[in-house]
Amino acid sequence: MIYLDYAATTPLDPRVLQAMLPYLEGEFGNPSSVHRYGQRAEAAMEGARESVAQSLGCRSNEIVFTSCGSESDNLALRGGVQGMRAASGRDRLLTTRAEHHAVSRTAADLAAHGGFRVGWLPVDGYGRVTSAALETALDEDTALVSLMYANNEIGTRNPLQETAKTCQAHGALFHTDAVQAAAYLPVDVSLVGADLVSLGGHKFYGPKGVGVLYVRAGVALRPQTTGGGQEGGLRAGTSNVAYVVGFATALRLLVEEREERVAHVLPLRDRVIGRVLEEVPASRLTGHPVERLPNHASFVFEGVDGNLLLQLLDDAGFACSSGSACKTGNPEPSEVLEAIGLPREWALGSLRVTLGAGTTAEHVDSFLAALPDLVAKARSMFRR
Ligand SMILES: *Cc1c(COP(=O)(O)O)cnc(C)c1O
């Protein structure tokens, strides 16, 4: 079986596991306890926080540990708009339908049940928001703008610094979901420029079930989990010490090894994109051809059921994704592919191939040798 779905999740780096093990075995203390068991756990938490802050180029009191990327997105959006409404009465949130569901469904929920207004910004054919569209939409009621750093489904990388400046000029908070981007793009917060940045450990060889929200000093969020005073009062609950240590280790290794990781996947990705477009009839690349994640190739094939194609690929020994959460028996095109304007006949046939540390040229070549026939087979079985 060949794994080509690193955008969904990555295996745990053995070096990360080694760093975590002491806190899954003997070191079981609660960091909030006064005694020495607690002190040692507290030291591990603060060491990890310091390490994450160093990796992101910020201060350690700007790091909030959460349970996942989705929770970070929820805390940023819900906490951000509630904090802004309390401080200034602003009640409007701007985002797009090309975001991960952790952002788009949270925005929809805030509109349906939170008493906030949501403006859905239009995106171009690559899933990007133009600066003109953002300028037009921003007003003095806008509390927060949320635009992702790189798109998990179509790989497009968004320029953020301009957006950050525009939001700042209008007094709105700017949040970016960097969960998918972090594995390959710079995460230094001064480069990213956002007030709030979401990260998740399992997309860069860390453990599942741990995330971070960077909260720029001075940004007033409302906590979404109340109780003990953990995480600066922003997220109650006994700290998950082992996973936090794992997150910090995975992020440190990522920053140290980023260039090598990019250099490993980029030529393989270009081979996948070039040969699929050449050898599979009626195929198109989705997302930006140049400004895209270096490990990410995503396509649509006309007149193909993407889920059927995934099953055929799985039978042939390849683990890929359609890029969206849509399941077999629910042939709805993804909201992201609809947002970028793809017709249904194309959008139903999506395929995402994402590479990583374990991917070799042989893996890619055997995938490329198998794909054209499998697409042809899926196409012959397509029912309109
Ligand atoms: C994976 C992902 C998430 C969700 O992160 P979890 O840690 O799985 O909750 C959010 N946004 C993007 C862009 C992602 O790729």
Coordinates of C-alpha atoms and ligand atoms in Angstrom, one line a residue:
M1 CA 0.0 0.0 0.0
I2 CA 1.4 3.4 -1.0
Y3 CA 0.3 6.4 1.1
L4 CA -0.3 9.6 -0.9
D5 CA -2.6 11.4 1.6
Y6 CA -0.2 13.5 3.7
A7 CA -2.7 16.4 3.7
A8 CA -5.1 14.3 5.7
T9 CA -2.6 13.3 8.3
T10 CA 1.0 12.3 8.7
P11 CA 2.7 9.5 10.6
L12 CA 4.3 10.3 13.9
D13 CA 8.0 11.1 13.6
P14 CA 9.9 8.6 15.8
R15 CA 11.9 11.4 17.3
V16 CA 8.6 13.1 18.4
L17 CA 7.5 9.8 20.0
Q18 CA 10.8 9.6 21.9
A19 CA 10.2 13.1 23.3
M20 CA 6.7 12.2 24.3
L21 CA 7.3 8.9 26.0
P22 CA 8.5 10.1 29.4
Y23 CA 5.2 11.9 29.9
L24 CA 3.2 8.9 28.9
E25 CA 5.1 6.7 31.4
G26 CA 6.6 8.0 34.7
E27 CA 6.1 11.7 34.4
F28 CA 2.3 11.8 35.0
G29 CA 2.0 15.0 37.1
N30 CA -0.6 17.7 36.7
P31 CA 1.1 20.9 35.8
S32 CA -1.3 22.8 38.0
S33 CA -0.3 20.9 41.2
V34 CA 2.0 22.5 43.7
H35 CA 4.2 19.5 44.5
R36 CA 7.2 18.2 42.6
Y37 CA 5.2 16.0 40.3
G38 CA 3.3 19.1 39.3
Q39 CA 6.4 21.2 39.1
R40 CA 8.1 18.8 36.6
A41 CA 5.0 18.7 34.4
E42 CA 4.8 22.5 34.6
A43 CA 8.4 22.8 33.5
A44 CA 7.8 20.5 30.5
M45 CA 4.7 22.6 29.5
E46 CA 6.6 25.9 29.8
G47 CA 9.7 24.4 28.0
A48 CA 7.3 23.3 25.1
R49 CA 5.6 26.7 25.1
E50 CA 9.0 28.5 24.9
S51 CA 10.1 26.2 22.1
V52 CA 6.9 26.8 20.1
A53 CA 7.3 30.6 20.6
Q54 CA 10.8 30.4 19.3
S55 CA 9.7 28.4 16.2
L56 CA 7.0 31.0 15.5
G57 CA 9.1 34.1 16.4
C58 CA 6.7 35.3 19.1
R59 CA 6.5 35.4 22.9
S60 CA 5.5 32.3 25.0
N61 CA 2.5 34.1 26.5
E62 CA 1.1 34.4 23.0
I63 CA 0.8 30.6 22.6
V64 CA -2.5 28.8 23.5
F65 CA -2.4 25.0 23.4
T66 CA -5.7 23.4 22.2
S67 CA -6.9 19.9 21.3
C68 CA -6.6 20.3 17.5
G69 CA -6.6 22.6 14.5
S70 CA -10.4 22.7 14.5
E71 CA -10.5 23.8 18.1
S72 CA -7.9 26.5 17.4
D73 CA -10.2 27.8 14.5
N74 CA -13.2 27.7 16.8
L75 CA -11.5 29.6 19.5
A76 CA -10.1 32.2 17.1
L77 CA -13.5 32.8 15.4
R78 CA -15.9 32.5 18.3
G79 CA -13.5 34.1 20.8
G80 CA -12.5 36.8 18.4
V81 CA -15.9 38.0 17.3
Q82 CA -17.3 37.8 20.9
G83 CA -14.3 39.8 22.2
M84 CA -14.7 42.4 19.5
R85 CA -18.4 42.8 20.0
A86 CA -17.9 43.2 23.8
A87 CA -15.2 45.8 23.2
S88 CA -16.5 47.8 20.3
G89 CA -19.9 46.5 19.2
R90 CA -18.5 45.1 15.9
D91 CA -20.6 42.1 14.9
R92 CA -19.5 41.1 11.4
L93 CA -17.3 38.3 10.3
L94 CA -15.8 37.9 6.8
T95 CA -14.6 34.7 5.3
T96 CA -15.1 32.5 2.2
R97 CA -16.7 29.2 1.2
A98 CA -13.3 27.9 0.2
E99 CA -12.2 27.6 3.9
H100 CA -11.9 24.3 5.8
H101 CA -15.2 23.4 7.4
A102 CA -13.7 24.2 10.8
V103 CA -13.8 27.8 9.7
S104 CA -16.8 28.0 7.3
R105 CA -19.2 25.9 9.4
T106 CA -18.1 27.9 12.5
A107 CA -18.9 31.1 10.7
A108 CA -22.3 29.7 9.6
D109 CA -23.0 28.7 13.2
L110 CA -22.1 32.1 14.5
A111 CA -24.6 33.6 12.0
A112 CA -27.4 31.1 12.7
H113 CA -27.0 30.9 16.5
G114 CA -24.6 33.6 17.7
G115 CA -26.2 36.8 16.6
F116 CA -23.3 37.7 14.2
R117 CA -23.4 38.6 10.6
V118 CA -21.3 36.8 8.1
G119 CA -20.1 38.2 4.8
W120 CA -19.0 35.5 2.3
L121 CA -16.2 36.9 0.2
P122 CA -16.0 35.9 -3.5
V123 CA -13.0 33.9 -4.6
D124 CA -11.3 33.6 -8.0
G125 CA -10.7 30.4 -9.9
Y126 CA -7.8 29.5 -7.7
G127 CA -9.7 30.1 -4.4
R128 CA -8.1 33.4 -3.7
V129 CA -9.8 36.6 -2.4
T130 CA -8.8 39.7 -4.4
S131 CA -7.7 42.7 -2.4
A132 CA -10.4 44.7 -4.1
A133 CA -13.1 42.3 -2.9
L134 CA -11.8 42.5 0.7
E135 CA -11.6 46.3 0.6
T136 CA -15.2 46.6 -0.6
A137 CA -16.5 44.2 2.0
L138 CA -14.6 45.6 5.1
D139 CA -16.6 48.2 7.1
E140 CA -16.6 49.6 10.6
D141 CA -18.8 46.7 11.8
T142 CA -16.2 44.1 10.7
A143 CA -14.9 42.4 13.8
L144 CA -12.8 39.6 12.2
V145 CA -11.6 38.4 8.8
S146 CA -10.6 34.7 8.4
L147 CA -8.6 33.6 5.3
M148 CA -6.6 30.4 5.2
Y149 CA -2.8 30.4 4.5
A150 CA -3.0 27.5 2.1
N151 CA -6.0 25.5 1.0
N152 CA -6.1 21.8 2.1
E153 CA -8.2 20.8 -0.8
I154 CA -6.7 22.6 -3.8
G155 CA -3.3 23.5 -2.5
T156 CA -3.4 27.3 -3.3
R157 CA -1.2 29.4 -1.2
N158 CA -2.7 32.8 -0.2
P159 CA -0.6 36.0 0.1
L160 CA -1.4 37.1 3.6
Q161 CA 0.7 40.2 4.4
E162 CA -1.4 42.5 2.2
T163 CA -4.6 41.1 3.8
A164 CA -3.1 41.6 7.3
K165 CA -2.4 45.3 6.6
T166 CA -5.8 45.9 5.0
C167 CA -7.5 44.4 8.1
Q168 CA -5.4 46.4 10.5
A169 CA -6.2 49.6 8.7
H170 CA -9.9 48.9 9.2
G171 CA -9.5 47.9 12.8
A172 CA -10.5 44.3 12.2
L173 CA -8.8 41.2 13.6
F174 CA -7.2 38.9 11.0
H175 CA -7.2 35.1 11.6
T176 CA -5.5 32.6 9.4
D177 CA -5.9 28.9 9.4
A178 CA -2.4 27.7 8.8
V179 CA -3.1 24.1 9.7
Q180 CA -2.3 22.8 6.2
A181 CA 0.3 25.4 5.2
A182 CA 2.6 25.0 8.3
A183 CA 4.1 21.7 7.0
Y184 CA 5.9 23.5 4.2
L185 CA 5.5 27.3 4.4
P186 CA 7.2 29.7 6.8
V187 CA 5.3 30.0 10.1
D188 CA 7.2 33.0 11.6
V189 CA 4.3 35.2 12.8
S190 CA 6.0 38.4 11.6
L191 CA 6.0 37.0 8.0
V192 CA 2.4 35.6 8.3
G193 CA 1.2 39.0 9.7
A194 CA -2.1 37.7 11.3
D195 CA -3.3 38.4 14.8
L196 CA -4.5 34.8 15.2
V197 CA -2.9 31.8 13.6
S198 CA -4.2 28.2 13.9
L199 CA -1.9 25.1 13.8
G200 CA -2.4 21.4 14.2
G201 CA 0.2 18.9 15.2
H202 CA -0.7 15.9 13.1
K203 CA -0.2 17.6 9.7
F204 CA 3.6 17.9 10.3
Y205 CA 4.5 14.5 11.9
G206 CA 3.3 15.4 15.4
P207 CA 0.6 13.6 17.3
K208 CA -3.2 13.9 16.6
G209 CA -5.3 15.7 19.2
V210 CA -3.1 18.7 19.9
G211 CA -3.1 22.2 18.3
V212 CA -2.0 25.7 18.9
L213 CA -3.6 29.1 18.5
Y214 CA -1.2 32.0 18.3
V215 CA -2.9 35.1 19.9
R216 CA -1.1 38.3 19.3
A217 CA -0.5 40.2 22.6
G218 CA -3.3 42.7 23.2
V219 CA -6.0 40.7 21.3
A220 CA -8.9 40.1 23.7
L221 CA -10.5 36.7 23.0
R222 CA -13.5 35.3 24.9
P223 CA -12.6 31.9 26.2
Q224 CA -14.8 29.1 24.8
T225 CA -14.0 26.5 27.5
T226 CA -14.2 27.9 31.0
G227 CA -13.1 26.3 34.2
G228 CA -9.5 26.3 35.6
G229 CA -7.2 29.1 34.6
Q230 CA -5.0 27.0 32.2
E231 CA -3.6 28.6 29.0
G232 CA -3.8 32.2 30.3
G233 CA -7.5 31.7 31.1
L234 CA -8.4 31.1 27.4
R235 CA -8.8 27.3 27.5
A236 CA -9.6 25.5 30.7
G237 CA -8.7 21.8 31.2
T238 CA -5.8 19.8 32.5
S239 CA -2.9 20.2 30.1
N240 CA -2.1 17.3 27.8
V241 CA 1.6 17.4 28.6
A242 CA 2.9 14.5 26.4
Y243 CA 1.0 15.8 23.3
V244 CA 2.1 19.4 23.9
V245 CA 5.8 18.2 24.2
G246 CA 5.2 16.2 21.0
F247 CA 3.8 19.3 19.2
A248 CA 6.7 21.4 20.2
T249 CA 9.2 18.8 19.1
A250 CA 7.5 18.3 15.7
L251 CA 7.4 22.0 15.1
R252 CA 11.1 22.5 16.0
L253 CA 12.1 19.7 13.7
L254 CA 9.9 21.2 10.9
V255 CA 11.5 24.6 11.2
E256 CA 15.0 23.0 11.2
E257 CA 14.3 20.7 8.2
R258 CA 11.8 22.8 6.2
E259 CA 14.1 23.4 3.2
E260 CA 15.1 19.7 2.9
R261 CA 11.4 18.7 3.1
V262 CA 10.4 21.1 0.4
A263 CA 13.3 20.0 -1.8
H264 CA 12.3 16.3 -1.4
V265 CA 8.6 16.7 -2.4
L266 CA 8.7 19.5 -5.0
P267 CA 10.2 17.6 -7.9
L268 CA 7.9 14.6 -7.2
R269 CA 4.8 16.8 -7.1
D270 CA 5.8 18.4 -10.4
R271 CA 6.2 15.0 -11.9
V272 CA 2.7 14.0 -10.7
I273 CA 1.1 17.2 -12.1
G274 CA 2.9 17.1 -15.4
R275 CA 2.2 13.5 -16.2
V276 CA -1.4 13.4 -15.0
L277 CA -2.4 16.3 -17.1
E278 CA -0.5 14.8 -20.1
E279 CA -1.7 11.2 -19.8
V280 CA -5.3 11.4 -18.4
P281 CA -7.8 12.8 -20.9
A282 CA -10.2 15.5 -19.8
S283 CA -8.2 16.3 -16.7
R284 CA -7.6 19.7 -15.0
L285 CA -5.4 20.9 -12.2
T286 CA -7.3 22.6 -9.4
G287 CA -5.8 25.4 -7.4
H288 CA -3.0 27.7 -8.4
P289 CA -0.4 26.2 -10.8
V290 CA 2.6 28.0 -9.2
E291 CA 1.5 29.5 -5.8
R292 CA 0.7 26.1 -4.3
L293 CA 1.9 23.8 -1.5
P294 CA 5.1 22.0 -2.7
N295 CA 3.6 18.5 -1.8
H296 CA 0.1 19.0 -3.2
A297 CA -1.3 17.9 -6.5
S298 CA -5.1 18.1 -7.0
F299 CA -7.2 17.4 -10.1
V300 CA -10.6 17.1 -11.5
F301 CA -11.6 14.6 -14.1
E302 CA -14.7 15.2 -16.2
G303 CA -17.5 12.6 -15.9
V304 CA -15.9 10.6 -13.0
D305 CA -17.3 9.7 -9.6
G306 CA -14.4 10.8 -7.3
N307 CA -15.4 8.3 -4.6
L308 CA -15.4 5.4 -7.0
L309 CA -12.0 6.4 -8.3
L310 CA -10.7 6.4 -4.7
Q311 CA -12.0 2.9 -4.1
L312 CA -10.4 1.7 -7.4
L313 CA -7.1 3.3 -6.3
D314 CA -7.4 1.7 -2.8
D315 CA -8.0 -1.7 -4.4
A316 CA -4.9 -1.1 -6.6
G317 CA -2.8 -0.2 -3.5
F318 CA -2.8 3.6 -3.4
A319 CA -4.3 5.8 -0.6
C320 CA -5.4 9.1 -2.0
S321 CA -8.2 11.5 -1.3
S322 CA -10.9 13.5 -3.1
G323 CA -9.8 16.5 -1.0
S324 CA -13.2 17.0 0.5
A325 CA -15.1 15.3 3.3
C326 CA -17.8 13.9 0.9
K327 CA -18.5 10.3 1.3
T328 CA -19.6 7.5 -1.0
G329 CA -23.4 7.6 -1.5
N330 CA -23.4 11.3 -1.1
P331 CA -22.3 12.6 -4.5
E332 CA -22.4 16.3 -3.7
P333 CA -19.5 18.3 -5.2
S334 CA -17.3 20.0 -2.6
E335 CA -18.2 23.5 -1.6
V336 CA -14.6 24.6 -2.3
L337 CA -14.8 23.3 -5.9
E338 CA -18.2 25.0 -6.3
A339 CA -16.7 28.2 -4.9
I340 CA -14.0 28.3 -7.6
G341 CA -16.7 27.9 -10.2
L342 CA -16.2 24.3 -11.5
P343 CA -19.2 22.8 -13.2
R344 CA -20.7 19.8 -11.4
E345 CA -19.6 17.3 -14.1
W346 CA -16.1 18.2 -13.3
A347 CA -16.3 18.9 -9.6
L348 CA -17.6 15.4 -8.8
G349 CA -14.4 13.8 -10.1
S350 CA -11.8 15.3 -7.7
L351 CA -8.6 13.6 -6.7
R352 CA -6.0 14.9 -4.3
V353 CA -2.5 13.4 -4.2
T354 CA -0.3 14.7 -1.4
L355 CA 3.3 13.7 -0.8
G356 CA 5.5 13.5 2.3
A357 CA 8.6 12.2 3.9
G358 CA 8.0 8.6 3.0
T359 CA 7.2 9.2 -0.7
T360 CA 9.7 8.0 -3.2
A361 CA 10.1 8.4 -7.0
E362 CA 9.1 4.7 -7.3
H363 CA 5.9 5.3 -5.4
V364 CA 5.1 8.2 -7.7
D365 CA 5.9 6.2 -10.9
S366 CA 3.8 3.2 -9.9
F367 CA 0.9 5.5 -9.1
L368 CA 1.3 7.3 -12.5
A369 CA 1.4 4.0 -14.3
A370 CA -1.8 2.9 -12.7
L371 CA -3.9 6.0 -12.8
P372 CA -4.9 6.5 -16.4
D373 CA -6.6 3.1 -16.7
L374 CA -8.4 3.5 -13.3
V375 CA -9.8 6.9 -14.4
A376 CA -10.9 5.3 -17.7
K377 CA -12.6 2.5 -15.7
A378 CA -14.3 5.0 -13.3
R379 CA -15.4 7.1 -16.3
S380 CA -17.0 4.1 -18.0
M381 CA -19.1 3.5 -14.9
F382 CA -20.2 7.1 -14.4
R383 CA -23.9 7.6 -14.2
R384 CA -25.2 11.1 -14.8
Ligands
LIG1 C1 -6.6 19.4 9.0 C2 -7.1 20.8 8.9 C3 -7.9 21.4 9.9 C4 -8.4 20.6 11.1 O1 -7.3 20.2 11.9 P1 -7.6 19.1 13.0 O2 -6.3 19.1 13.8 O3 -7.7 17.8 12.2 O4 -8.8 19.4 13.8 C5 -8.3 22.7 9.8 N1 -7.9 23.4 8.7 C6 -7.1 22.9 7.7 C7 -6.8 23.8 6.6 C8 -6.7 21.6 7.8 O5 -6.0 21.1 6.8

